[in-house]
Coordinates of C-alpha atoms in Angstrom, one line a residue:
Chain Q
M1 CA 0.0 0.0 0.0
A2 CA 1.4 3.4 -1.0
T3 CA 2.0 6.0 1.6
R4 CA 0.0 9.2 1.5
E5 CA 3.1 11.1 0.3
R6 CA 3.8 8.5 -2.4
T7 CA 0.1 8.7 -3.6
K8 CA 0.3 12.5 -3.7
E9 CA 3.6 12.3 -5.7
L10 CA 2.0 10.0 -8.3
I11 CA -1.3 11.9 -8.6
D12 CA 0.6 15.2 -8.9
G13 CA 2.8 13.5 -11.5
I14 CA -0.3 12.4 -13.5
Y15 CA -1.8 15.9 -13.2
N16 CA 1.4 17.5 -14.5
A17 CA 2.0 15.0 -17.2
I18 CA -1.5 15.6 -18.7
I19 CA -1.0 19.3 -18.7
E20 CA 2.4 18.9 -20.3
M21 CA 0.9 16.6 -22.9
D22 CA 3.3 13.8 -22.0
E23 CA 1.5 10.6 -22.9
D24 CA 4.5 8.4 -22.1
A25 CA 4.7 9.8 -18.6
V26 CA 1.0 9.3 -18.0
T27 CA 1.3 5.7 -19.1
E28 CA 4.2 5.0 -16.8
L29 CA 2.6 6.8 -13.8
C30 CA -0.9 5.2 -14.3
K31 CA 0.7 1.7 -14.4
T32 CA 2.6 2.6 -11.2
V33 CA -0.6 3.6 -9.6
I34 CA -2.1 0.2 -10.3
D35 CA 1.1 -1.6 -9.3
E36 CA 1.3 0.2 -6.0
G37 CA -2.3 -0.5 -5.1
I38 CA -3.6 3.1 -5.2
D39 CA -7.3 3.4 -5.8
A40 CA -7.8 3.8 -9.6
Y41 CA -11.0 5.9 -9.1
Y42 CA -9.0 8.3 -6.9
A43 CA -6.3 8.6 -9.6
V44 CA -8.8 9.3 -12.3
S45 CA -10.7 12.0 -10.3
E46 CA -7.8 13.7 -8.6
G47 CA -5.2 13.2 -11.4
L48 CA -6.8 13.0 -14.8
T49 CA -10.1 14.9 -14.3
K50 CA -8.5 17.7 -12.3
A51 CA -5.8 18.1 -14.9
M52 CA -8.4 18.4 -17.7
D53 CA -10.2 21.0 -15.6
R54 CA -7.0 23.0 -15.7
V55 CA -6.5 22.3 -19.4
G56 CA -10.0 23.7 -19.9
E57 CA -9.0 26.8 -18.0
L58 CA -5.9 27.2 -20.1
Y59 CA -7.9 26.8 -23.2
T60 CA -10.5 29.3 -22.1
N61 CA -7.7 31.8 -21.2
N62 CA -6.1 31.4 -24.6
E63 CA -3.0 29.8 -23.2
Y64 CA -3.8 26.5 -24.8
F65 CA -5.2 26.1 -28.3
V66 CA -6.6 23.1 -30.2
P67 CA -3.3 21.3 -30.7
E68 CA -2.5 21.5 -27.0
L69 CA -6.0 20.4 -26.0
L70 CA -6.0 17.4 -28.4
L71 CA -2.6 16.2 -27.1
C72 CA -3.8 16.6 -23.5
A73 CA -6.8 14.6 -24.4
D74 CA -4.7 11.9 -26.0
A75 CA -2.8 11.6 -22.7
L76 CA -6.1 11.6 -20.8
Y77 CA -7.5 8.7 -22.8
T78 CA -4.2 6.7 -22.4
G79 CA -4.5 7.1 -18.6
L80 CA -8.2 6.2 -18.7
D81 CA -7.5 3.1 -20.7
I82 CA -5.1 1.9 -18.0
L83 CA -7.1 3.0 -14.9
R84 CA -10.7 2.3 -15.9
P85 CA -10.5 -1.5 -15.7
H86 CA -9.4 -1.2 -12.1
I87 CA -12.2 1.1 -10.9
K88 CA -14.5 -0.8 -8.6
S89 CA -18.0 -0.4 -9.9
N90 CA -20.4 1.5 -7.7
S91 CA -23.9 0.8 -8.7
D92 CA -25.3 3.6 -6.5
E93 CA -23.5 6.2 -8.6
K94 CA -25.5 7.4 -11.6
K95 CA -23.3 9.1 -14.1
K96 CA -24.7 12.0 -16.0
Q97 CA -25.2 11.4 -19.8
L98 CA -24.7 13.6 -22.8
I99 CA -25.7 13.2 -26.4
I100 CA -23.5 15.3 -28.7
G101 CA -23.3 15.9 -32.4
T102 CA -22.6 18.4 -35.2
I103 CA -25.9 19.4 -36.7
E104 CA -27.2 18.3 -40.1
G105 CA -25.5 20.1 -43.0
D106 CA -22.3 20.7 -41.1
I107 CA -19.2 18.4 -41.3
H108 CA -17.0 20.5 -39.0
D109 CA -16.4 18.4 -35.8
I110 CA -13.3 19.8 -34.1
G111 CA -15.3 21.9 -31.7
K112 CA -17.7 19.1 -31.0
N113 CA -14.8 16.8 -30.3
L114 CA -13.2 19.2 -27.9
V115 CA -16.5 19.5 -26.0
K116 CA -16.8 15.7 -25.9
I117 CA -13.4 15.4 -24.4
M118 CA -14.2 17.8 -21.7
F119 CA -17.4 16.0 -20.7
E120 CA -15.6 12.6 -20.8
A121 CA -12.9 14.0 -18.6
A122 CA -15.5 15.2 -16.2
G123 CA -16.9 11.7 -15.9
W124 CA -20.0 12.0 -18.1
V125 CA -21.1 9.1 -20.3
V126 CA -21.0 10.6 -23.8
H127 CA -23.0 9.4 -26.8
D128 CA -21.3 10.9 -29.8
L129 CA -23.5 10.9 -32.9
G130 CA -20.7 12.4 -35.0
K131 CA -21.1 15.1 -37.7
D132 CA -23.8 16.1 -40.2
V133 CA -26.3 14.4 -37.9
M134 CA -29.9 14.2 -39.2
L135 CA -32.2 16.0 -36.7
Q136 CA -34.3 12.9 -36.0
R137 CA -31.2 11.1 -34.8
F138 CA -31.0 13.3 -31.7
V139 CA -34.6 12.4 -30.9
E140 CA -34.0 8.7 -31.4
E141 CA -30.8 8.7 -29.3
Q142 CA -32.6 10.5 -26.5
A143 CA -35.4 7.9 -26.5
R144 CA -32.7 5.2 -26.3
T145 CA -30.4 6.7 -23.7
H146 CA -32.6 9.1 -21.6
S147 CA -29.6 11.5 -21.4
D148 CA -29.5 14.5 -19.1
V149 CA -28.2 16.9 -21.8
I150 CA -28.1 17.1 -25.6
A151 CA -25.4 19.3 -27.1
L152 CA -25.7 20.6 -30.6
S153 CA -22.7 22.0 -32.5
A154 CA -22.4 24.1 -35.7
L155 CA -19.6 26.0 -37.4
M156 CA -21.5 27.1 -40.4
T157 CA -24.0 30.0 -40.1
T158 CA -26.3 28.3 -42.5
S159 CA -26.2 25.0 -40.6
M160 CA -27.0 26.6 -37.3
T161 CA -30.5 27.4 -38.7
A162 CA -31.3 23.7 -38.2
M163 CA -30.9 24.1 -34.5
P164 CA -34.3 25.6 -33.6
K165 CA -36.0 22.8 -35.5
A166 CA -33.9 20.2 -33.8
I167 CA -34.6 21.7 -30.4
A168 CA -38.3 21.7 -31.1
M169 CA -38.2 18.1 -32.2
I170 CA -36.2 17.1 -29.1
K171 CA -38.4 19.0 -26.7
A172 CA -41.6 17.7 -28.3
A173 CA -40.4 14.1 -27.7
D174 CA -38.8 14.7 -24.2
P175 CA -39.6 18.1 -22.6
D176 CA -37.4 17.3 -19.6
V177 CA -34.0 17.0 -21.4
A178 CA -31.8 20.0 -21.4
V179 CA -30.4 21.2 -24.7
M180 CA -27.3 23.3 -25.1
V181 CA -25.7 24.7 -28.3
G182 CA -22.3 26.0 -29.3
G183 CA -20.1 26.9 -32.2
A184 CA -18.4 29.9 -33.8
P185 CA -21.5 31.7 -35.3
L186 CA -23.6 31.2 -32.2
T187 CA -24.1 33.7 -29.3
R188 CA -26.0 33.4 -26.1
D189 CA -28.8 35.6 -27.6
I190 CA -29.1 33.3 -30.6
A191 CA -29.1 30.3 -28.4
V192 CA -32.0 31.7 -26.4
S193 CA -33.9 32.7 -29.5
Y194 CA -33.5 29.1 -30.8
G195 CA -35.1 27.7 -27.5
A196 CA -31.9 26.2 -26.1
D197 CA -31.5 25.9 -22.4
G198 CA -27.8 26.6 -22.4
Y199 CA -24.9 28.0 -24.5
A200 CA -21.2 27.5 -24.1
D201 CA -18.8 30.0 -25.7
N202 CA -16.0 27.4 -25.8
A203 CA -15.1 23.8 -24.9
G204 CA -13.5 24.9 -21.6
E205 CA -16.7 26.3 -20.3
A206 CA -19.1 23.6 -21.6
V207 CA -19.2 21.3 -18.6
R208 CA -19.7 24.1 -16.1
E209 CA -22.4 25.5 -18.3
A210 CA -24.1 22.1 -18.5
N211 CA -24.1 21.7 -14.8
E212 CA -25.4 25.2 -14.2
M213 CA -28.1 24.6 -16.8
L214 CA -29.2 21.4 -15.1
K215 CA -29.4 23.3 -11.8
R216 CA -31.5 26.1 -13.4
I217 CA -33.9 23.6 -15.0
M218 CA -34.3 21.6 -11.8
K219 CA -35.4 24.7 -9.9
Chain Y
M1 CA -30.9 56.7 -53.0
R2 CA -28.0 59.1 -53.7
Q3 CA -26.7 59.6 -57.2
E4 CA -23.4 57.7 -57.4
K5 CA -20.5 59.6 -59.0
M6 CA -18.4 56.5 -59.8
T7 CA -19.2 53.2 -61.4
W8 CA -18.2 50.1 -59.4
V9 CA -15.3 49.6 -61.8
E10 CA -14.0 53.1 -61.2
R11 CA -14.6 52.8 -57.4
L12 CA -12.7 49.5 -57.1
D13 CA -9.9 50.8 -59.3
A14 CA -9.6 53.9 -57.2
L15 CA -9.7 51.9 -54.0
R16 CA -6.9 49.6 -55.1
N17 CA -4.7 52.4 -56.4
G18 CA -4.9 54.8 -53.5
R19 CA -7.2 57.4 -55.1
S20 CA -10.2 58.9 -53.5
V21 CA -13.7 57.3 -53.9
D22 CA -17.1 58.9 -53.9
R23 CA -18.3 56.7 -51.1
V24 CA -17.3 53.8 -49.0
P25 CA -17.2 50.8 -51.3
F26 CA -19.5 47.9 -50.4
L27 CA -17.8 44.5 -51.0
S28 CA -19.5 41.2 -50.6
F29 CA -18.4 37.7 -49.7
I30 CA -21.3 36.1 -51.5
L31 CA -21.7 32.9 -53.4
G32 CA -24.5 30.4 -52.5
F33 CA -26.9 33.2 -51.7
C34 CA -26.5 34.4 -55.4
A35 CA -27.4 31.0 -56.8
K36 CA -30.5 30.8 -54.5
N37 CA -31.3 34.4 -55.3
V38 CA -31.8 33.6 -59.0
G39 CA -33.4 30.2 -58.6
Y40 CA -30.3 27.9 -59.1
P41 CA -29.2 25.2 -56.8
V42 CA -26.6 26.4 -54.3
A43 CA -24.1 23.9 -55.7
S44 CA -24.2 25.5 -59.1
V45 CA -22.2 28.5 -57.9
Y46 CA -19.3 26.0 -57.5
S47 CA -20.1 23.4 -60.3
D48 CA -21.2 25.6 -63.2
P49 CA -19.0 28.6 -64.0
E50 CA -21.5 30.1 -66.4
R51 CA -24.4 30.0 -63.9
S52 CA -22.1 31.1 -61.1
L53 CA -21.0 34.2 -63.0
L54 CA -24.5 35.1 -64.1
A55 CA -26.0 34.5 -60.6
Q56 CA -23.3 36.7 -59.1
M57 CA -23.7 39.5 -61.7
L58 CA -27.5 39.6 -61.3
T59 CA -27.3 39.6 -57.5
R60 CA -24.8 42.4 -57.5
E61 CA -27.0 44.4 -59.8
Q62 CA -29.9 43.8 -57.4
Y63 CA -28.1 44.7 -54.2
G64 CA -25.7 47.3 -55.5
Y65 CA -22.4 46.0 -54.0
D66 CA -19.1 46.8 -55.7
S67 CA -17.1 43.6 -55.6
E68 CA -16.5 41.5 -58.7
P69 CA -17.9 38.0 -59.1
F70 CA -15.4 35.4 -58.0
Y71 CA -15.0 31.6 -58.0
G72 CA -13.8 29.8 -54.9
Y73 CA -14.6 28.2 -51.6
A74 CA -12.9 27.7 -48.2
S75 CA -12.1 24.0 -48.6
F76 CA -10.1 24.6 -51.8
G77 CA -7.1 22.4 -52.1
G78 CA -8.8 19.3 -50.8
S79 CA -9.7 17.7 -54.1
E80 CA -6.7 19.2 -55.9
F81 CA -4.3 17.1 -53.8
G82 CA -6.4 13.9 -54.1
G83 CA -9.1 14.2 -51.4
E84 CA -12.8 14.2 -52.1
I85 CA -15.2 17.2 -51.9
K86 CA -19.0 17.1 -51.7
L87 CA -21.0 20.0 -53.1
P88 CA -23.8 21.4 -50.9
D89 CA -27.1 19.9 -51.5
G90 CA -29.0 19.8 -48.2
E91 CA -31.4 22.3 -46.7
Y92 CA -28.7 23.4 -44.1
E93 CA -25.6 23.3 -46.3
Q94 CA -23.9 26.3 -47.7
A95 CA -20.5 25.4 -49.1
P96 CA -18.5 22.4 -50.4
S97 CA -17.2 20.1 -47.7
H98 CA -14.7 17.3 -47.3
V99 CA -15.8 13.7 -47.7
R100 CA -12.2 12.4 -47.6
F101 CA -8.9 14.0 -47.0
A102 CA -5.8 13.2 -49.1
V103 CA -3.8 12.8 -45.9
E104 CA -5.1 10.8 -43.0
K105 CA -1.8 9.4 -41.7
E106 CA 1.9 10.1 -41.8
Q107 CA 2.7 7.9 -44.7
D108 CA 0.2 9.7 -46.9
V109 CA 2.4 12.8 -46.8
D110 CA 5.2 11.1 -48.6
R111 CA 2.9 10.3 -51.5
L112 CA 1.7 13.8 -52.1
E113 CA 2.7 15.6 -55.3
L114 CA 2.1 19.1 -56.5
P115 CA -1.1 19.1 -58.5
D116 CA -1.2 19.9 -62.2
V117 CA -2.9 23.3 -62.1
K118 CA -4.3 22.8 -65.6
N119 CA -6.3 19.8 -64.6
A120 CA -6.5 19.2 -60.9
G121 CA -9.8 19.4 -59.0
V122 CA -11.9 22.5 -59.6
L123 CA -9.1 24.5 -61.3
P124 CA -10.5 23.9 -64.8
S125 CA -13.8 25.4 -63.6
A126 CA -11.9 28.2 -62.0
M127 CA -10.1 29.0 -65.2
K128 CA -13.3 28.8 -67.2
F129 CA -14.8 31.3 -64.7
S130 CA -11.9 33.6 -65.3
Q131 CA -12.3 33.4 -69.0
L132 CA -16.0 34.3 -68.5
Q133 CA -14.9 37.2 -66.3
I134 CA -12.7 38.6 -69.2
A135 CA -15.6 38.1 -71.6
N136 CA -17.8 40.2 -69.4
G137 CA -15.3 43.0 -68.9
I138 CA -14.2 41.9 -65.4
E139 CA -10.7 41.5 -64.2
P140 CA -9.8 37.8 -63.8
S141 CA -9.5 36.6 -60.2
V142 CA -8.5 33.5 -58.4
V143 CA -9.4 32.5 -54.9
V144 CA -7.2 30.2 -52.7
G145 CA -6.7 29.4 -49.1
G146 CA -3.8 30.6 -47.1
A147 CA -0.9 28.1 -46.7
F148 CA -2.2 26.7 -43.4
T149 CA -5.8 26.5 -44.5
I150 CA -4.7 24.5 -47.6
A151 CA -2.6 22.3 -45.4
G152 CA -5.8 21.7 -43.4
N153 CA -7.7 20.9 -46.5
I154 CA -5.1 18.3 -47.5
C155 CA -4.8 16.7 -44.1
V156 CA -7.5 15.8 -41.5
V157 CA -7.5 18.8 -39.3
D158 CA -7.1 17.2 -35.9
T159 CA -4.2 15.2 -37.2
L160 CA -2.6 18.4 -38.5
C161 CA -3.1 20.0 -35.2
R162 CA -1.4 17.2 -33.4
W163 CA 1.5 17.4 -35.8
V164 CA 1.8 21.2 -35.1
I165 CA 3.3 20.1 -31.8
K166 CA 4.6 16.6 -32.3
K167 CA 5.7 16.3 -35.9
Q168 CA 6.5 19.7 -37.2
G169 CA 8.5 18.3 -40.1
L170 CA 5.2 17.0 -41.6
V171 CA 3.6 20.4 -41.1
H172 CA 6.5 22.0 -42.9
R173 CA 6.1 19.6 -45.8
L174 CA 2.4 20.3 -46.1
L175 CA 3.0 24.1 -45.9
R176 CA 5.7 23.8 -48.5
L177 CA 3.3 22.0 -50.9
A178 CA 0.5 24.4 -50.2
T179 CA 2.6 27.4 -50.8
D180 CA 4.1 26.0 -54.0
H181 CA 0.7 25.0 -55.3
I182 CA -0.8 28.5 -54.8
L183 CA 2.2 30.0 -56.6
D184 CA 1.8 27.5 -59.4
I185 CA -1.9 28.6 -59.7
A186 CA -0.9 32.3 -59.7
R187 CA 1.7 31.7 -62.4
F188 CA -0.8 29.9 -64.5
W189 CA -3.3 32.7 -64.3
V190 CA -0.7 35.4 -64.9
D191 CA 0.7 33.5 -67.9
R192 CA -2.8 33.3 -69.3
F193 CA -4.1 36.8 -68.5
G194 CA -1.0 39.0 -68.1
K195 CA 1.0 40.7 -65.3
G196 CA -1.0 43.2 -63.3
R197 CA -4.3 41.9 -64.6
V198 CA -5.0 39.1 -62.1
N199 CA -6.5 39.7 -58.6
I200 CA -6.1 37.1 -56.0
Q201 CA -8.1 36.4 -52.8
I202 CA -6.4 34.5 -50.0
W203 CA -8.7 33.2 -47.3
E204 CA -7.1 32.0 -44.0
P205 CA -9.5 30.7 -41.4
L206 CA -7.5 27.8 -40.1
A207 CA -4.6 29.8 -38.8
S208 CA -6.9 31.6 -36.5
N209 CA -6.4 31.6 -32.7
Q210 CA -9.6 29.5 -32.5
I211 CA -7.3 26.7 -33.7
I212 CA -3.6 27.5 -33.2
S213 CA -1.6 29.7 -30.9
P214 CA 0.0 32.9 -32.0
R215 CA 3.4 31.3 -31.2
H216 CA 2.7 28.5 -33.7
F217 CA 1.4 31.0 -36.2
E218 CA 4.6 32.9 -36.0
K219 CA 6.9 29.9 -36.0
L220 CA 5.1 27.7 -38.6
V221 CA 2.7 29.7 -40.7
L222 CA 4.2 33.2 -41.0
P223 CA 7.4 32.3 -42.9
Y224 CA 5.3 30.5 -45.6
Q225 CA 2.7 33.3 -45.8
V226 CA 5.4 36.0 -46.1
E227 CA 7.2 34.0 -48.8
L228 CA 3.9 33.4 -50.6
H229 CA 2.8 37.0 -50.7
E230 CA 6.3 38.2 -51.7
K231 CA 6.5 35.8 -54.6
L232 CA 2.9 36.6 -55.7
L233 CA 3.7 40.3 -55.9
A234 CA 7.0 39.5 -57.7
I235 CA 5.3 37.5 -60.5
G236 CA 2.9 40.3 -61.3
I237 CA -0.1 40.2 -58.9
K238 CA -0.7 43.8 -57.9
H239 CA -3.3 43.5 -55.2
I240 CA -4.0 40.8 -52.7
L241 CA -7.3 40.6 -50.9
C242 CA -6.5 38.7 -47.7
H243 CA -9.4 37.5 -45.6
I244 CA -8.0 37.1 -42.1
C245 CA -10.9 34.9 -41.0
G246 CA -12.1 34.4 -37.4
E247 CA -10.4 35.2 -34.1
Q248 CA -6.9 36.4 -35.2
N249 CA -6.3 39.3 -32.8
Q250 CA -3.2 37.6 -31.4
N251 CA -1.9 37.0 -34.9
L252 CA -2.2 40.6 -36.0
P253 CA 1.3 41.7 -35.2
Y254 CA 2.5 38.9 -37.5
W255 CA 0.1 39.5 -40.2
S256 CA 1.4 43.1 -40.4
D257 CA 4.6 41.6 -41.7
V258 CA 2.8 40.0 -44.7
P259 CA 2.9 42.2 -47.8
M260 CA -0.4 42.7 -49.6
G261 CA 0.6 44.8 -52.6
K262 CA -0.1 48.4 -53.3
F263 CA -2.9 48.5 -52.3
G264 CA -4.0 45.2 -50.9
I265 CA -7.2 44.7 -49.0
I266 CA -7.3 43.2 -45.5
S267 CA -10.7 41.7 -44.9
I268 CA -11.5 41.1 -41.2
G269 CA -14.2 39.1 -39.3
K270 CA -16.4 40.3 -36.5
E271 CA -13.8 39.2 -34.0
I272 CA -11.4 42.0 -35.0
D273 CA -12.4 45.6 -34.3
I274 CA -12.1 47.9 -37.3
T275 CA -10.1 50.4 -35.2
T276 CA -7.6 47.7 -34.3
A277 CA -7.2 46.7 -37.9
I278 CA -6.6 50.3 -38.9
K279 CA -3.9 50.5 -36.2
Y280 CA -2.1 47.5 -37.6
F281 CA -2.7 47.9 -41.4
G282 CA -4.4 51.1 -42.1
D283 CA -1.3 53.1 -43.2
R284 CA -0.6 50.5 -45.9
Y285 CA -3.7 48.7 -46.9
V286 CA -7.5 49.1 -47.3
I287 CA -9.5 47.6 -44.4
A288 CA -12.7 45.7 -45.3
G289 CA -15.2 44.3 -42.8
N290 CA -16.7 43.3 -40.6
I291 CA -20.4 42.7 -40.5
E292 CA -21.2 39.5 -38.7
P293 CA -22.8 36.9 -41.0
A294 CA -24.8 35.4 -38.1
I295 CA -26.4 38.8 -37.4
L296 CA -27.0 39.3 -41.1
Q297 CA -28.9 36.0 -41.0
T298 CA -30.8 36.3 -37.7
G299 CA -30.8 40.0 -36.9
T300 CA -33.4 42.7 -37.7
P301 CA -32.8 45.3 -40.4
G302 CA -32.5 47.9 -37.6
E303 CA -29.7 46.0 -35.9
I304 CA -27.8 45.5 -39.2
Y305 CA -28.3 49.1 -40.2
E306 CA -26.8 50.2 -36.8
L307 CA -24.0 47.7 -37.0
C308 CA -23.1 49.0 -40.5
R309 CA -23.3 52.6 -39.4
Q310 CA -20.9 52.0 -36.6
A311 CA -18.5 50.1 -39.0
I312 CA -18.6 52.9 -41.5
E313 CA -17.9 55.5 -38.9
K314 CA -15.0 53.6 -37.6
G315 CA -13.5 52.8 -40.9
K316 CA -14.5 55.6 -43.3
H317 CA -11.4 57.7 -42.8
A318 CA -8.8 54.9 -42.7
P319 CA -5.7 56.3 -44.3
K320 CA -5.7 53.9 -47.3
G321 CA -9.5 53.4 -47.4
F322 CA -12.2 51.3 -46.0
A323 CA -14.9 49.1 -47.5
L324 CA -18.0 47.8 -45.8
M325 CA -18.0 44.0 -46.1
Q326 CA -19.4 41.0 -44.4
G327 CA -17.0 39.4 -41.9
C328 CA -17.3 36.1 -43.8
E329 CA -19.6 34.6 -46.4
V330 CA -23.2 35.8 -46.6
P331 CA -25.3 32.8 -45.4
V332 CA -27.6 31.4 -48.1
N333 CA -30.6 31.9 -45.9
T334 CA -30.0 35.6 -45.2
P335 CA -33.2 37.5 -45.4
P336 CA -32.9 39.6 -48.6
Y337 CA -33.8 42.9 -47.0
N338 CA -31.0 42.4 -44.5
L339 CA -28.4 42.3 -47.3
Y340 CA -30.1 45.4 -48.9
T341 CA -29.7 47.1 -45.5
M342 CA -26.0 47.1 -45.9
K343 CA -26.2 49.1 -49.1
K344 CA -28.8 51.4 -47.5
A345 CA -26.3 52.1 -44.7
V346 CA -23.5 52.8 -47.2
D347 CA -25.8 55.3 -49.0
D348 CA -26.8 57.0 -45.8
F349 CA -23.4 57.2 -44.1
G350 CA -20.7 56.2 -46.6
Y351 CA -20.4 59.3 -48.8
Y352 CA -17.3 61.5 -48.5

């Protein structure tokens, strides 16, 4: 059993390696965590997830950009692949679920992928429908998964005009699900006018916005 | 409507050559809207040079903007290097998009070759369009991406982004090919139409700070962009219209090192304030911008009118001139009156 100091050393190491985009170091440290009997769930939440929170801040503050965020995510997934099989399942814990996709007519998915990364890093179960997603697919996936949030992405100004129709279809089928939108041409005002419950200006803010949106809706 | 003292040809010529104009010119980034405006499929503005030119000429006549019809789209370079492009055909589609990239993995880069500019991809259509421009008394033009945007049209973008940090040699190879390809195109056009007669538009969305850092812009992109522009000017291109698309505020100090000709046009998006653009470029180049396409599509005429008024007042007295323009392409579903409102604002506030 690792000492408290040793555990901290390894978790800090994972945290720093994620932020430094060092996939090899993350691999080595996560294997050591398992070898030394440290709780895998603790390593994920205190090492990987907290590091990605920091990466999100760096991205929001224009210190990190898409390349940096993608490489941090690569390191994150490497760590998750090693640690996840060792996490003891807790049937009492219900993870929040997200459906995400780039709207019909739009094939640009970098922004959508960054948002997906941030939700996965925060421990959400993500159902990624991909890009150029027909509007009905969101409705069908919600009927299948009963997710907490549906996130719609668009880069093209023309494609974003599909969002109000998508939101209306989703809400008609499931009035309780929260819908958030994002993408370069969108603003909070446009999001409101489209009937969305939430809007995130960038990937770094998306998870916080989703959680706040859920709190607002539950009131 | 006020009586104009210059034709659009005279106005653009004056703008590009440092002479005074009667009013603020009104330029438009407008393609698919034109096709829809005259009852053609949106795709025809990319697939059919004759319909494309006609749709653009008729739409310009209707809305009174000054810019010449042009042929091009932001994902240019994709099919030319061996990828696959799909034309817009759905209700919510505006522009050609990638179906398959020429480069998906490292080994694909080694197989890349410079395209034959006479036959590759859409270049035969682009050349046909330029011949139609000449036949209609319009100066021939060619539209390309910036070096990094073309690199991102050759290679899957998230892969390119990873290489920006981990495998910069591959990024240099792609930027080299992109730069040389643009120069090959420009030489082909200049050989065909003559020195000083070809206008070029360079659109650079991918190097924005929504994607890469200013540090990577400076280190990786800037040397190729400077080389490209210097060589374009050396082979007989007089004016470059460079659309610095998206959030590029942190790149502006570097863009100011990129020559645009005498006088080039710097086209900016909503993210860059016109006053800021004038600070960086106004003593050397015309500034054009920056009406937000999303507001053009979703806003009220009153909002657009006010936005245009503010833009004109900020830019009108820029040292080398200002043109009111959209910050990026006019969405195909823009309410027609909203586009007309831009001209109305120019008529009301743009006269000198």
